[in-house]
């Protein structure tokens, strides 16, 4: 059984439509795939229809932007009630924060002599319920300022770079509790990527398990061999589910191909039966 539990469509910052994503997943030999767009469940219906036709099992998911100690942490939520009011209210705040960040980002770029209009960015996010920095990156590529998304992040869009602007994110503990209360499962996405290793210590992860965390995304391209071994040990010791996923973004992220990391079936069963 080939299982990939973290992918993005163009309902957030991936480049495939949900239907194309499912078709590509089937072509890549995946039997179970989760759609986990940033902060939105917009793609679920289209993906479900395509999954039926492609004979792929769809896991309906999301990747929620959260913060712990002021640092950005991504939380994967799966198979929750998408109409749950408290969760929807919180996701609405995160989506509002994404939209209201855009003018501030464009102002920063203008200060650097780079003139991009909101509608230039919107052209790259027309299908997206969750617009983000990758869409600004696409506009920078189009203008010829940078060669690709990675370069746009490296020079302008990551914390510490001149066009980075902070935005609202849910509190991590609250987000776990909201997804659990809506009947879902929760997994920390790439827990040790981009400097989050310092705050997500074993004891911190243990306290998150106490309030409902189900698993750790151990196998992810952002983790080297050593971190994977260490995180796998933590998952074992804390009795958390170990997942592995691609974090596929279509052509938006090079080297994150569908199925490049996968989740073992016994671990999948612990989450979804
Ligand atoms: P945002 O959703 O606006 O906070 O942007 C974060 C998203 O941008 C992440 O989920 C990744 O998909 C992407 N991203 C983050 N860092 C990089 C990077 N260094 N290069 C390319 N894409 C990135
Ligand atoms: Zn993304
Ligand atoms: Fe992420
Ligand atoms: Fe992701």
GROMACS .gro file of N, CA and C in nm, residues 15-83:
model
  207
   15UNK      N    1   0.028   2.373  -0.763
   15UNK     CA    2  -0.002   2.416  -0.900
   15UNK      C    3  -0.102   2.325  -0.971
   16UNK      N    4  -0.129   2.204  -0.921
   16UNK     CA    5  -0.231   2.116  -0.980
   16UNK      C    6  -0.369   2.153  -0.925
   17UNK      N    7  -0.472   2.141  -1.007
   17UNK     CA    8  -0.607   2.146  -0.951
   17UNK      C    9  -0.624   2.020  -0.865
   18UNK      N   10  -0.722   2.017  -0.775
   18UNK     CA   11  -0.741   1.894  -0.694
   18UNK      C   12  -0.760   1.770  -0.783
   19UNK      N   13  -0.832   1.787  -0.894
   19UNK     CA   14  -0.854   1.674  -0.986
   19UNK      C   15  -0.723   1.628  -1.049
   20UNK      N   16  -0.644   1.722  -1.095
   20UNK     CA   17  -0.513   1.686  -1.154
   20UNK      C   18  -0.423   1.620  -1.051
   21UNK      N   19  -0.428   1.672  -0.929
   21UNK     CA   20  -0.344   1.614  -0.823
   21UNK      C   21  -0.378   1.466  -0.803
   22UNK      N   22  -0.507   1.436  -0.797
   22UNK     CA   23  -0.550   1.296  -0.776
   22UNK      C   24  -0.508   1.210  -0.896
   23UNK      N   25  -0.525   1.263  -1.016
   23UNK     CA   26  -0.485   1.188  -1.135
   23UNK      C   27  -0.334   1.163  -1.134
   24UNK      N   28  -0.258   1.264  -1.096
   24UNK     CA   29  -0.112   1.247  -1.088
   24UNK      C   30  -0.073   1.148  -0.977
   25UNK      N   31  -0.150   1.150  -0.869
   25UNK     CA   32  -0.123   1.056  -0.760
   25UNK      C   33  -0.147   0.912  -0.807
   26UNK      N   34  -0.256   0.891  -0.879
   26UNK     CA   35  -0.285   0.757  -0.931
   26UNK      C   36  -0.175   0.714  -1.029
   27UNK      N   37  -0.134   0.806  -1.115
   27UNK     CA   38  -0.029   0.775  -1.213
   27UNK      C   39   0.104   0.744  -1.144
   28UNK      N   40   0.127   0.806  -1.027
   28UNK     CA   41   0.251   0.781  -0.952
   28UNK      C   42   0.242   0.653  -0.868
   29UNK      N   43   0.126   0.584  -0.875
   29UNK     CA   44   0.112   0.457  -0.805
   29UNK      C   45   0.066   0.470  -0.660
   30UNK      N   46   0.017   0.588  -0.623
   30UNK     CA   47  -0.033   0.603  -0.486
   30UNK      C   48  -0.171   0.539  -0.474
   31UNK      N   49  -0.194   0.470  -0.365
   31UNK     CA   50  -0.325   0.409  -0.342
   31UNK      C   51  -0.409   0.491  -0.243
   32UNK      N   52  -0.339   0.561  -0.154
   32UNK     CA   53  -0.407   0.650  -0.059
   32UNK      C   54  -0.335   0.783  -0.060
   33UNK      N   55  -0.410   0.893  -0.075
   33UNK     CA   56  -0.347   1.025  -0.076
   33UNK      C   57  -0.432   1.123   0.004
   34UNK      N   58  -0.366   1.207   0.083
   34UNK     CA   59  -0.436   1.312   0.157
   34UNK      C   60  -0.414   1.445   0.087
   35UNK      N   61  -0.522   1.520   0.069
   35UNK     CA   62  -0.513   1.658   0.020
   35UNK      C   63  -0.511   1.747   0.144
   36UNK      N   64  -0.403   1.824   0.159
   36UNK     CA   65  -0.385   1.904   0.281
   36UNK      C   66  -0.349   2.048   0.246
   37UNK      N   67  -0.441   2.117   0.180
   37UNK     CA   68  -0.412   2.256   0.144
   37UNK      C   69  -0.398   2.342   0.270
   38UNK      N   70  -0.325   2.452   0.257
   38UNK     CA   71  -0.306   2.542   0.368
   38UNK      C   72  -0.440   2.607   0.408
   39UNK      N   73  -0.482   2.587   0.532
   39UNK     CA   74  -0.590   2.663   0.596
   39UNK      C   75  -0.725   2.658   0.526
   40UNK      N   76  -0.745   2.562   0.435
   40UNK     CA   77  -0.871   2.557   0.361
   40UNK      C   78  -0.909   2.414   0.322
   41UNK      N   79  -1.041   2.389   0.321
   41UNK     CA   80  -1.091   2.259   0.276
   41UNK      C   81  -1.160   2.272   0.140
   42UNK      N   82  -1.139   2.383   0.073
   42UNK     CA   83  -1.203   2.411  -0.058
   42UNK      C   84  -1.188   2.300  -0.161
   43UNK      N   85  -1.074   2.230  -0.158
   43UNK     CA   86  -1.046   2.131  -0.262
   43UNK      C   87  -1.108   1.995  -0.238
   44UNK      N   88  -1.168   1.974  -0.120
   44UNK     CA   89  -1.214   1.840  -0.083
   44UNK      C   90  -1.314   1.779  -0.181
   45UNK      N   91  -1.414   1.855  -0.221
   45UNK     CA   92  -1.522   1.800  -0.304
   45UNK      C   93  -1.468   1.757  -0.440
   46UNK      N   94  -1.391   1.845  -0.504
   46UNK     CA   95  -1.335   1.812  -0.636
   46UNK      C   96  -1.242   1.691  -0.627
   47UNK      N   97  -1.160   1.687  -0.522
   47UNK     CA   98  -1.067   1.575  -0.504
   47UNK      C   99  -1.143   1.445  -0.480
   48UNK      N  100  -1.253   1.452  -0.405
   48UNK     CA  101  -1.330   1.331  -0.375
   48UNK      C  102  -1.389   1.271  -0.502
   49UNK      N  103  -1.441   1.356  -0.590
   49UNK     CA  104  -1.496   1.308  -0.716
   49UNK      C  105  -1.389   1.243  -0.802
   50UNK      N  106  -1.274   1.306  -0.810
   50UNK     CA  107  -1.164   1.252  -0.891
   50UNK      C  108  -1.111   1.122  -0.833
   51UNK      N  109  -1.107   1.114  -0.699
   51UNK     CA  110  -1.054   0.995  -0.632
   51UNK      C  111  -1.141   0.873  -0.661
   52UNK      N  112  -1.271   0.895  -0.663
   52UNK     CA  113  -1.365   0.787  -0.693
   52UNK      C  114  -1.337   0.731  -0.832
   53UNK      N  115  -1.322   0.823  -0.928
   53UNK     CA  116  -1.298   0.781  -1.067
   53UNK      C  117  -1.161   0.715  -1.084
   54UNK      N  118  -1.063   0.760  -1.007
   54UNK     CA  119  -0.926   0.709  -1.025
   54UNK      C  120  -0.897   0.587  -0.936
   55UNK      N  121  -0.998   0.547  -0.856
   55UNK     CA  122  -0.980   0.436  -0.764
   55UNK      C  123  -0.866   0.460  -0.665
   56UNK      N  124  -0.861   0.582  -0.615
   56UNK     CA  125  -0.763   0.620  -0.511
   56UNK      C  126  -0.845   0.651  -0.387
   57UNK      N  127  -0.794   0.612  -0.271
   57UNK     CA  128  -0.865   0.653  -0.148
   57UNK      C  129  -0.816   0.791  -0.107
   58UNK      N  130  -0.910   0.883  -0.092
   58UNK     CA  131  -0.876   1.020  -0.051
   58UNK      C  132  -0.891   1.035   0.100
   59UNK      N  133  -0.790   1.090   0.162
   59UNK     CA  134  -0.802   1.134   0.301
   59UNK      C  135  -0.816   1.285   0.296
   60UNK      N  136  -0.921   1.335   0.356
   60UNK     CA  137  -0.950   1.479   0.350
   60UNK      C  138  -0.875   1.550   0.463
   61UNK      N  139  -0.788   1.640   0.424
   61UNK     CA  140  -0.703   1.703   0.525
   61UNK      C  141  -0.682   1.851   0.504
   62UNK      N  142  -0.599   1.907   0.590
   62UNK     CA  143  -0.567   2.050   0.588
   62UNK      C  144  -0.430   2.068   0.653
   63UNK      N  145  -0.359   2.174   0.620
   63UNK     CA  146  -0.236   2.209   0.691
   63UNK      C  147  -0.260   2.348   0.751
   64UNK      N  148  -0.274   2.352   0.881
   64UNK     CA  149  -0.311   2.478   0.948
   64UNK      C  150  -0.186   2.555   0.990
   65UNK      N  151  -0.185   2.686   0.960
   65UNK     CA  152  -0.077   2.775   1.002
   65UNK      C  153  -0.096   2.805   1.150
   66UNK      N  154   0.000   2.763   1.232
   66UNK     CA  155  -0.011   2.790   1.375
   66UNK      C  156   0.119   2.850   1.427
   67UNK      N  157   0.115   2.891   1.552
   67UNK     CA  158   0.235   2.942   1.617
   67UNK      C  159   0.251   2.880   1.755
   68UNK      N  160   0.375   2.855   1.790
   68UNK     CA  161   0.409   2.811   1.925
   68UNK      C  162   0.530   2.895   1.968
   69UNK      N  163   0.520   2.962   2.080
   69UNK     CA  164   0.627   3.053   2.125
   69UNK      C  165   0.662   3.154   2.016
   70UNK      N  166   0.564   3.199   1.942
   70UNK     CA  167   0.587   3.300   1.838
   70UNK      C  168   0.649   3.245   1.711
   71UNK      N  169   0.675   3.112   1.707
   71UNK     CA  170   0.737   3.054   1.589
   71UNK      C  171   0.635   2.977   1.507
   72UNK      N  172   0.651   2.983   1.374
   72UNK     CA  173   0.554   2.919   1.284
   72UNK      C  174   0.566   2.767   1.290
   73UNK      N  175   0.454   2.701   1.317
   73UNK     CA  176   0.446   2.553   1.318
   73UNK      C  177   0.327   2.514   1.232
   74UNK      N  178   0.343   2.413   1.147
   74UNK     CA  179   0.232   2.367   1.063
   74UNK      C  180   0.170   2.242   1.122
   75UNK      N  181   0.038   2.243   1.130
   75UNK     CA  182  -0.036   2.129   1.186
   75UNK      C  183  -0.122   2.064   1.079
   76UNK      N  184  -0.104   1.934   1.059
   76UNK     CA  185  -0.190   1.861   0.965
   76UNK      C  186  -0.312   1.812   1.041
   77UNK      N  187  -0.430   1.838   0.986
   77UNK     CA  188  -0.555   1.790   1.043
   77UNK      C  189  -0.624   1.703   0.940
   78UNK      N  190  -0.685   1.594   0.984
   78UNK     CA  191  -0.746   1.499   0.890
   78UNK      C  192  -0.888   1.460   0.931
   79UNK      N  193  -0.973   1.445   0.833
   79UNK     CA  194  -1.105   1.383   0.850
   79UNK      C  195  -1.186   1.442   0.966
   80UNK      N  196  -1.188   1.575   0.970
   80UNK     CA  197  -1.271   1.644   1.069
   80UNK      C  198  -1.396   1.695   0.998
   81UNK      N  199  -1.493   1.742   1.075
   81UNK     CA  200  -1.615   1.798   1.018
   81UNK      C  201  -1.582   1.936   0.960
   82UNK      N  202  -1.590   1.952   0.826
   82UNK     CA  203  -1.549   2.079   0.766
   82UNK      C  204  -1.648   2.192   0.795
   83UNK      N  205  -1.762   2.158   0.855
   83UNK     CA  206  -1.862   2.262   0.886
   83UNK      C  207  -1.857   2.302   1.034
   0.00000   0.00000   0.00000
